[in-house]
XYZ file of C-alpha atoms in Angstrom:
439
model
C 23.537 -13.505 15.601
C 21.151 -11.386 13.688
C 22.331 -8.339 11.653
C 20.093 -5.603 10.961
C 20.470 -2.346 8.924
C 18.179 0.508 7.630
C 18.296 3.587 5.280
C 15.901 5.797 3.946
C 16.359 8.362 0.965
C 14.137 10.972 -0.260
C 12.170 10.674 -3.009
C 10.335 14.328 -3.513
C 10.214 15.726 -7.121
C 12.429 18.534 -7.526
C 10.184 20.025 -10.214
C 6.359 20.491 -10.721
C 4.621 16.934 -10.910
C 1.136 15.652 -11.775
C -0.365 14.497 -8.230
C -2.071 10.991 -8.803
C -4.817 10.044 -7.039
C -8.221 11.993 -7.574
C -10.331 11.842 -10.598
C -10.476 15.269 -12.777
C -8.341 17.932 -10.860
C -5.423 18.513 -12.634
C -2.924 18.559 -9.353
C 0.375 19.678 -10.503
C 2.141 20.054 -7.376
C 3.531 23.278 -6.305
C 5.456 22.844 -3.304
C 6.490 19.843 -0.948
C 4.265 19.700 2.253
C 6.710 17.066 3.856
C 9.602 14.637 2.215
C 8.359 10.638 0.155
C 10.815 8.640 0.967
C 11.980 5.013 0.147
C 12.770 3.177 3.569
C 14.514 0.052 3.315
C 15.261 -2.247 6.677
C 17.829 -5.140 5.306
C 18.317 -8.520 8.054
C 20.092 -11.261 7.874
C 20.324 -14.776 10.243
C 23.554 -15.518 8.743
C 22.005 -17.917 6.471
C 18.990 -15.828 4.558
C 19.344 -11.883 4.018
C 16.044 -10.205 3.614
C 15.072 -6.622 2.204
C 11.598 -5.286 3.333
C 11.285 -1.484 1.735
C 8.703 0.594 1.649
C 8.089 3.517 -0.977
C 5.805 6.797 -0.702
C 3.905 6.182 -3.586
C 0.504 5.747 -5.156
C 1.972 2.111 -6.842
C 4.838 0.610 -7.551
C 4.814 -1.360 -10.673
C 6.178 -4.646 -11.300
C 8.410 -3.610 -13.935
C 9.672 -1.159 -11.551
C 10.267 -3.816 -8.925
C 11.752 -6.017 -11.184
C 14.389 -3.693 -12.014
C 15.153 -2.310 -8.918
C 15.775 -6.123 -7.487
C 18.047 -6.984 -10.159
C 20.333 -3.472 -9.211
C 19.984 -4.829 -5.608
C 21.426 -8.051 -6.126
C 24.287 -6.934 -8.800
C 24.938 -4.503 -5.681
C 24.630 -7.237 -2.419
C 24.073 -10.389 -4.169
C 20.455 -10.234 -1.831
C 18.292 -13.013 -4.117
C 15.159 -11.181 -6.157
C 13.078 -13.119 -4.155
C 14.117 -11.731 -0.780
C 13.604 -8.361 -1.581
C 10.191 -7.179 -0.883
C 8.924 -3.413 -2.503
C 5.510 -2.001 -1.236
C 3.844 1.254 -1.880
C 2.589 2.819 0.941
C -0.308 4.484 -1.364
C -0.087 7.907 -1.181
C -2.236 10.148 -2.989
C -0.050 12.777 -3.020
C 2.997 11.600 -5.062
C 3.671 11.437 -8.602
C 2.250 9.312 -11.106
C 4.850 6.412 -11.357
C 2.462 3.399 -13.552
C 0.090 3.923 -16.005
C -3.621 2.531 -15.199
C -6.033 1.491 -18.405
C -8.868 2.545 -16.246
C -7.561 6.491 -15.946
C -7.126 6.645 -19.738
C -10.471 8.969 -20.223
C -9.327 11.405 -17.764
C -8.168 14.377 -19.157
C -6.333 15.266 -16.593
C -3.956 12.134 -16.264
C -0.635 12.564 -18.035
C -0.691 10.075 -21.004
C 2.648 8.672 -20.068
C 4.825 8.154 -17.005
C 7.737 10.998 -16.385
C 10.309 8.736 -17.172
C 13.453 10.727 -15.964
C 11.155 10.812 -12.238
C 10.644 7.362 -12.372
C 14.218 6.427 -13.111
C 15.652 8.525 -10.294
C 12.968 7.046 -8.143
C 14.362 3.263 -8.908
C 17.617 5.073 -8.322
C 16.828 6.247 -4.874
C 15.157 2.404 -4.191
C 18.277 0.301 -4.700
C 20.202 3.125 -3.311
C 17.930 3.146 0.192
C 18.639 -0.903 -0.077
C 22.364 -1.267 -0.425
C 23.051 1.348 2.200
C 20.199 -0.433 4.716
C 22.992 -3.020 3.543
C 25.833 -1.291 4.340
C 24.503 -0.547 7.591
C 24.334 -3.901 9.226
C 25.522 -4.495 12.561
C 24.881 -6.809 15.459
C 20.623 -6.598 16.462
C 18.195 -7.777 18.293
C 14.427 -7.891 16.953
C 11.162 -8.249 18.813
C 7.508 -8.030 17.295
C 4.491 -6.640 18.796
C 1.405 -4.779 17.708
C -0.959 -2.213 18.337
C -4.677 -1.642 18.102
C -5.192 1.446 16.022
C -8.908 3.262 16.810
C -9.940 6.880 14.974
C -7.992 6.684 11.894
C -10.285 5.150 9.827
C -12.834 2.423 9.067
C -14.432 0.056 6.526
C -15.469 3.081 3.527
C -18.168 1.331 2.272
C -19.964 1.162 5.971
C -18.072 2.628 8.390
C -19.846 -0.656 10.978
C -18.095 -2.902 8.445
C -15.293 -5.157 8.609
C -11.541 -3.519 9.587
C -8.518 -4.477 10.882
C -7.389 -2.045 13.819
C -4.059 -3.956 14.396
C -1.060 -2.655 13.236
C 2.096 -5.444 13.286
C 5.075 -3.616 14.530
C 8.799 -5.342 13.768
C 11.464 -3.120 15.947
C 15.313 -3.668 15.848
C 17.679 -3.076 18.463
C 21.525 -2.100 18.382
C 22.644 -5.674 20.163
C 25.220 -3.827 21.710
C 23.392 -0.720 23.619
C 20.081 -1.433 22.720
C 19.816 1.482 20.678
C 16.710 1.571 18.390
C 17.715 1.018 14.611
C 14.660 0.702 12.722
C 10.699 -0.215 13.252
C 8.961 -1.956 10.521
C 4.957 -0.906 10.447
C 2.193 -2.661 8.888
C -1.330 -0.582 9.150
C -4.415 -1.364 7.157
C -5.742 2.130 5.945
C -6.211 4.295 2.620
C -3.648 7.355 2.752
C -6.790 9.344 1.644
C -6.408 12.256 4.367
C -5.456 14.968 1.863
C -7.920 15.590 -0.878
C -7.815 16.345 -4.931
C -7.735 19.964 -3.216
C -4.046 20.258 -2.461
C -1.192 20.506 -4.500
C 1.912 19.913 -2.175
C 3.447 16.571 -1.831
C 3.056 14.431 0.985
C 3.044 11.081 2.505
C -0.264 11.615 4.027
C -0.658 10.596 7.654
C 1.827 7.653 7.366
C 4.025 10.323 6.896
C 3.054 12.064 9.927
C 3.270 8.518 11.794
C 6.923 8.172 10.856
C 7.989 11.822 12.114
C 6.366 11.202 15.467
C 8.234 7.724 15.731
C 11.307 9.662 14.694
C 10.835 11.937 17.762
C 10.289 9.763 19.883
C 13.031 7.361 18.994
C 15.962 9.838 17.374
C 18.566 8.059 14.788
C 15.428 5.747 14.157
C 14.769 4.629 10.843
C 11.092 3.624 10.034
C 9.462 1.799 7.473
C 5.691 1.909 6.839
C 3.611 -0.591 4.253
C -0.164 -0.086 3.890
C -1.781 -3.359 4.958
C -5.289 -4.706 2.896
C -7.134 -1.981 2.565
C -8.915 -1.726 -0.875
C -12.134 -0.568 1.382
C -10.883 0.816 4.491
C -10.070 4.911 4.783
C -10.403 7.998 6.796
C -13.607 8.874 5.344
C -15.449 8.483 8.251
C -13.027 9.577 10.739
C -11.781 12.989 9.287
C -12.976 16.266 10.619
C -11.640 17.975 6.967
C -9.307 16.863 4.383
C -5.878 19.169 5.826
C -2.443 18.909 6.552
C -3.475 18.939 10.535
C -5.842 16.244 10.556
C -3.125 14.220 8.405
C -1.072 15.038 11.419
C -3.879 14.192 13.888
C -4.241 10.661 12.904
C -0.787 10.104 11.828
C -0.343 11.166 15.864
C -2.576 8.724 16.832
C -1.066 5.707 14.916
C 2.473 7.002 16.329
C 1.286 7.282 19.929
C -0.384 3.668 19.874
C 2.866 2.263 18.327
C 5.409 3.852 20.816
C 3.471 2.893 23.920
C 3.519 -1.020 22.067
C 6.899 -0.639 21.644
C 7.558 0.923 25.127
C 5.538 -2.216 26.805
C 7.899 -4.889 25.472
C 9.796 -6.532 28.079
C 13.423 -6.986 27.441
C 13.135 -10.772 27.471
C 10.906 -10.163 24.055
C 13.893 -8.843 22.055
C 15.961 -12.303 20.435
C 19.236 -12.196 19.015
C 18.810 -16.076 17.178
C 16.599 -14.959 14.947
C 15.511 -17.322 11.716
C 14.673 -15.875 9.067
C 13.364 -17.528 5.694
C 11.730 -16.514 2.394
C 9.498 -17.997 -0.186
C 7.506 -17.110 -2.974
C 5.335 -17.972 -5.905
C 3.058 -16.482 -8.270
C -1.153 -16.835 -8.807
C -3.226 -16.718 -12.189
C -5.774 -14.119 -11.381
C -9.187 -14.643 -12.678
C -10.103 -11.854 -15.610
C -13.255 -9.915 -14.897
C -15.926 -9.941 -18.047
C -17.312 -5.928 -17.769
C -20.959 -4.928 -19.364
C -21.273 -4.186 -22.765
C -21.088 -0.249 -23.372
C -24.492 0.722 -23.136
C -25.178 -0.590 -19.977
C -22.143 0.905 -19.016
C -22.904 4.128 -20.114
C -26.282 3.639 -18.062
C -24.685 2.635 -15.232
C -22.544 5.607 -14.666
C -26.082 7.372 -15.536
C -28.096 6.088 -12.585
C -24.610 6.719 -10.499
C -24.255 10.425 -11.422
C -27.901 10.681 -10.696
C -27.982 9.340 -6.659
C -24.877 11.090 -6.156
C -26.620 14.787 -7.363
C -29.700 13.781 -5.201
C -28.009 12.972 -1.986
C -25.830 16.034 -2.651
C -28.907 18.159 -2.669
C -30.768 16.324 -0.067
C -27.717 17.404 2.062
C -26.778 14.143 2.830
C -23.654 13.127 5.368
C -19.935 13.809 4.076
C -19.479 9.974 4.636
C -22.343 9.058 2.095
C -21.734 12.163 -0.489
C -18.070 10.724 -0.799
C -18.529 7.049 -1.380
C -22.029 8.425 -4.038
C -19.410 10.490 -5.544
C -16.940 7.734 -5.872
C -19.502 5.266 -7.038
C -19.593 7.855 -9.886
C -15.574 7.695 -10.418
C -15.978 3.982 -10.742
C -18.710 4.018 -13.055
C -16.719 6.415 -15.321
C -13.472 3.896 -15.139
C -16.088 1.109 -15.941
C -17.151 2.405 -18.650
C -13.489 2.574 -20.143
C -13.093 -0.805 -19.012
C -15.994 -1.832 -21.437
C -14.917 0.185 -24.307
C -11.497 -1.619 -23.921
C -12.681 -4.859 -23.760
C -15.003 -3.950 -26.884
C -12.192 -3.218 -29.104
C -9.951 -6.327 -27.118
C -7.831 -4.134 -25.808
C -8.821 -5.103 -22.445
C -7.490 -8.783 -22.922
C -4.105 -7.777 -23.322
C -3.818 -5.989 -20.049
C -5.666 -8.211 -18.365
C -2.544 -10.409 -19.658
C 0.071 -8.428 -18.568
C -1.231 -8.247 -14.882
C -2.863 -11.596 -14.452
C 0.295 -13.673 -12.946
C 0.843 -12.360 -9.411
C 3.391 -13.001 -6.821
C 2.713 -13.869 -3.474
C 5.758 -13.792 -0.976
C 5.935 -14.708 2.284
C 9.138 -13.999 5.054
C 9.461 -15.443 8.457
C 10.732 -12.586 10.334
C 11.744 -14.928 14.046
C 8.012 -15.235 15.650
C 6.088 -13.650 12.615
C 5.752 -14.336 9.156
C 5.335 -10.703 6.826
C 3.302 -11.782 3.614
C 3.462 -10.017 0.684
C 0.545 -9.808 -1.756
C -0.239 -7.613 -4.828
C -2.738 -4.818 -5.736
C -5.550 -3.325 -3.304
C -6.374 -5.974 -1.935
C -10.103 -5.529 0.862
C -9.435 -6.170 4.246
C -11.351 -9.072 4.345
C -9.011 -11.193 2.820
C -5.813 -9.921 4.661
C -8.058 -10.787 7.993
C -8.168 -14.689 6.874
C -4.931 -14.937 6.211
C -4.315 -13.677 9.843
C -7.236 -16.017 11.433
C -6.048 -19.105 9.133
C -1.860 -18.609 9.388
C 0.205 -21.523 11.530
C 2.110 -18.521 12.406
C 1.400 -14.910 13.248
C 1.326 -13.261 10.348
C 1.394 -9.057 9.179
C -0.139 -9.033 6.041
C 1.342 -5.695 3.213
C -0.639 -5.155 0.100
C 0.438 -3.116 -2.673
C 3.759 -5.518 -2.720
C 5.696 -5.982 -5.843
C 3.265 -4.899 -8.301
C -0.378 -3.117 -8.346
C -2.716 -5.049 -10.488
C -4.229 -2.521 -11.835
C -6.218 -1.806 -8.918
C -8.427 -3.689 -6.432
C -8.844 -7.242 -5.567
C -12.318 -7.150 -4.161
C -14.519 -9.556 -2.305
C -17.403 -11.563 -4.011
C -19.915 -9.372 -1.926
C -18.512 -5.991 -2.915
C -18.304 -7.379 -6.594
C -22.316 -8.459 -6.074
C -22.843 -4.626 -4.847
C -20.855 -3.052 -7.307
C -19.208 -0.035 -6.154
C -16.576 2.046 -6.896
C -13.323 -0.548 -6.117
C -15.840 -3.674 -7.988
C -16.720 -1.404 -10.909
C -12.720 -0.898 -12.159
C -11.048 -3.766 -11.079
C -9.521 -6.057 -13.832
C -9.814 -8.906 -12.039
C -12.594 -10.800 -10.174
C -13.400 -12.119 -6.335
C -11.899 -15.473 -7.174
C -8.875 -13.871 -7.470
C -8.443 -13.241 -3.818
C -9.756 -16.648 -3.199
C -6.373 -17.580 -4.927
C -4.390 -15.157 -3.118
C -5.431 -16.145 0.200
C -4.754 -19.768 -0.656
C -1.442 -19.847 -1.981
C -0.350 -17.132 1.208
C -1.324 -19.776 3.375
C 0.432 -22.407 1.569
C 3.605 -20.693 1.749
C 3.354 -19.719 5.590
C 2.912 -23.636 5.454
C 6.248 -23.870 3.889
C 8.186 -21.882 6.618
C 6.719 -21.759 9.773
């Protein structure tokens, strides 16, 4: 019979923190807004124990993840490879990874808070072995839910998206009791703005209080799906704490009436459950030489002051403005690679991991970095097996994994990426391999 358990810990600072996330604000926090937390739903088959956890964070490194799995298993003796860590991507949480591309901003703390960030990996392996601790008889049924008003596609809000949201939700075998539901949503935690200074987990935050209420003792656990170019930025009515809680709402309400619709036939106690991973070489991006960099983020500056001006829409005004972020990181980029810098990071980052679980009727991939939507909706179309698809998974890449149209455009998520559009070629392949392997 399947055994299920779940935790969650909180991971708020308890003293004033740089805010990561916007480009030159200096955001030290100054109050918490609502709790981060790490969530951690643990299941086993009897044969293969799995860990799917999800932090309220901008990234989790790979370092980070590789430490926390080797507590984990000294703790449970729960293989590296079954354990799965994904930020949720908030940008109201403290800086846990340095990024190459930030480096010019004077704002951004030159180094990570280290006792944070080891109280944070802390709280992660703690969240996992008590998930652990907390197994007892289940039952497990997956569903989804289609998700409209949150957000869209943030380079053209007609673009591509991915409104479903794949829903895992555990059962006490014995009453039926819910124990935990496992969310996977495909949307930038980008409600709040560089103008606040309380930490918060965004509108996935909201999302989990509202499943909370309407499920008490419930544990849930929330990974951001592909979503280098999908956000609220077309949805939003302002950047505040009550629209965070207006479109959390509406991803909570969408989810509980999925969750209310399944039939009790849907729920399985013979669950299988498997796990397999790998890694990918991702393909280093060549940048501009500095000039053109530097005239680059000169035409940039210069569209985004005339459609400010011209009055433009808030839509158009943001993704100008963030053209002009990405120009700025560019140019970094190509002073990096000018003095070969670049190469070395480029070095550190380019071998990703790619892990896929079968979860009973659905396969969970795992894949690294911001990855755009439109690969995450491939691996959906092209999977043997129904498959959720989290991004930001054991390790951030430095960024965004963007399609070869985007990278042909150039804007903001093409212009400081460290890697190139054949790199989620490779993603996509080797994904689809390994739901191959286990379905």
């Amino acid at each position: 019979m399947l055994k299920a358990g779940a935790a969650r810990f909180d991971l708020s600072p308890r003293y004033p923190m740089f805010l990561i996330g916007y480009p030159h604000v200096p955001r030290l926090s100054t109050d918490i807004h609502d709790p981060l937390h790490a969530s951690a739903l643990f299941l086993d088959d009897g044969r293969t124990p799995l860990l799917l956890i999800g932090v309220d964070l901008l990234f989790v490194g790979a370092d980070t993840v590789a430490r926390c799995r080797s507590a984990i298993y000294a703790r449970t003796g729960i293989s590296p490879a079954h354990i799965l860590i994904s930020a949720t991507h908030t940008h109201s949480g403290p800086m846990t990874t340095l990024h190459l591309a930030f480096r010019r901003d004077p704002v951004v703390p030159a180094s990570v808070d280290g006792t944070y960030l080891a109280w944070v990996e802390d709280r992660i392996v703690t969240a996992a072995v008590e998930a652990w601790k907390n197994r007892t008889d289940a039952e497990l049924a997956a569903t989804t839910a289609t998700i409209e008003g949150v957000g869209t596609n943030r380079l053209d809000p007609n673009g591509l998206a991915d409104p479903e949201a794949g829903i895992l939700v555990l059962r006490r075998a014995s009453d039926h009791v819910p124990l935990a539901l496992d969310v996977v949503y495909s949307m930038h935690p980008t409600v709040l703005h560089e103008d606040s200074t309380l930490v918060s987990a965004d509108f996935p935050g909201a999302a989990m209080r509202r499943l909370i209420e309407a499920f008490p003792g419930l544990v849930p656990i929330y990974h951001t799906g592909p979503s280098g170019n999908q956000s609220p930025r077309w949805c939003v009515k302002a950047q505040t704490f009550e629209e965070a809680e207006r479109l959390g709402g509406l991803l909570a309400d969408r989810v509980r009436e999925a969750v209310h619709a399944l039939r009790p036939e849907e729920f399985q106690r013979e669950v299988v459950l498997k796990a397999v991973s790998s890694t990918v070489r991702l393909d280093p991006r060549r940048f501009p030489s500095v000039e053109e960099a530097r005239a680059n983020l000169e035409r940039r500056r210069a569209r985004y002051q005339k459609l400010r001006l011209e009055g433009a829409p808030h839509g158009l005004v943001r993704t100008a403005e963030c053209e002009v972020f990405g120009a700025e990181e560019g140019l970094v980029l190509s002073e990096a690679q000018a003095s070969g810098e670049l190469r070395q990071w480029q070095e550190r980052y380019q071998l990703a991991e790619v892990q896929v679980f079968r979860i009973g009727p659905v396969c969970l991939v795992g894949v690294p970095g911001e990855v755009f939507v439109e690969y995450g909706l491939e691996i959906k179309s092209r999977a043997t097996r129904r498959s959720f698809v989290v991004s930001l998974a054991n390790g951030e890449c430095q960024g965004y994994i963007v399609t070869p149209e985007a990278e042909q455009a150039g804007g903001y998520e093409a212009q400081c990426g460290l890697f190139t559009a054949v790199s989620g070629r490779r993603l996509v392949e080797k994904a689809l391999a390994l739901i191959g392997e286990v379905a």
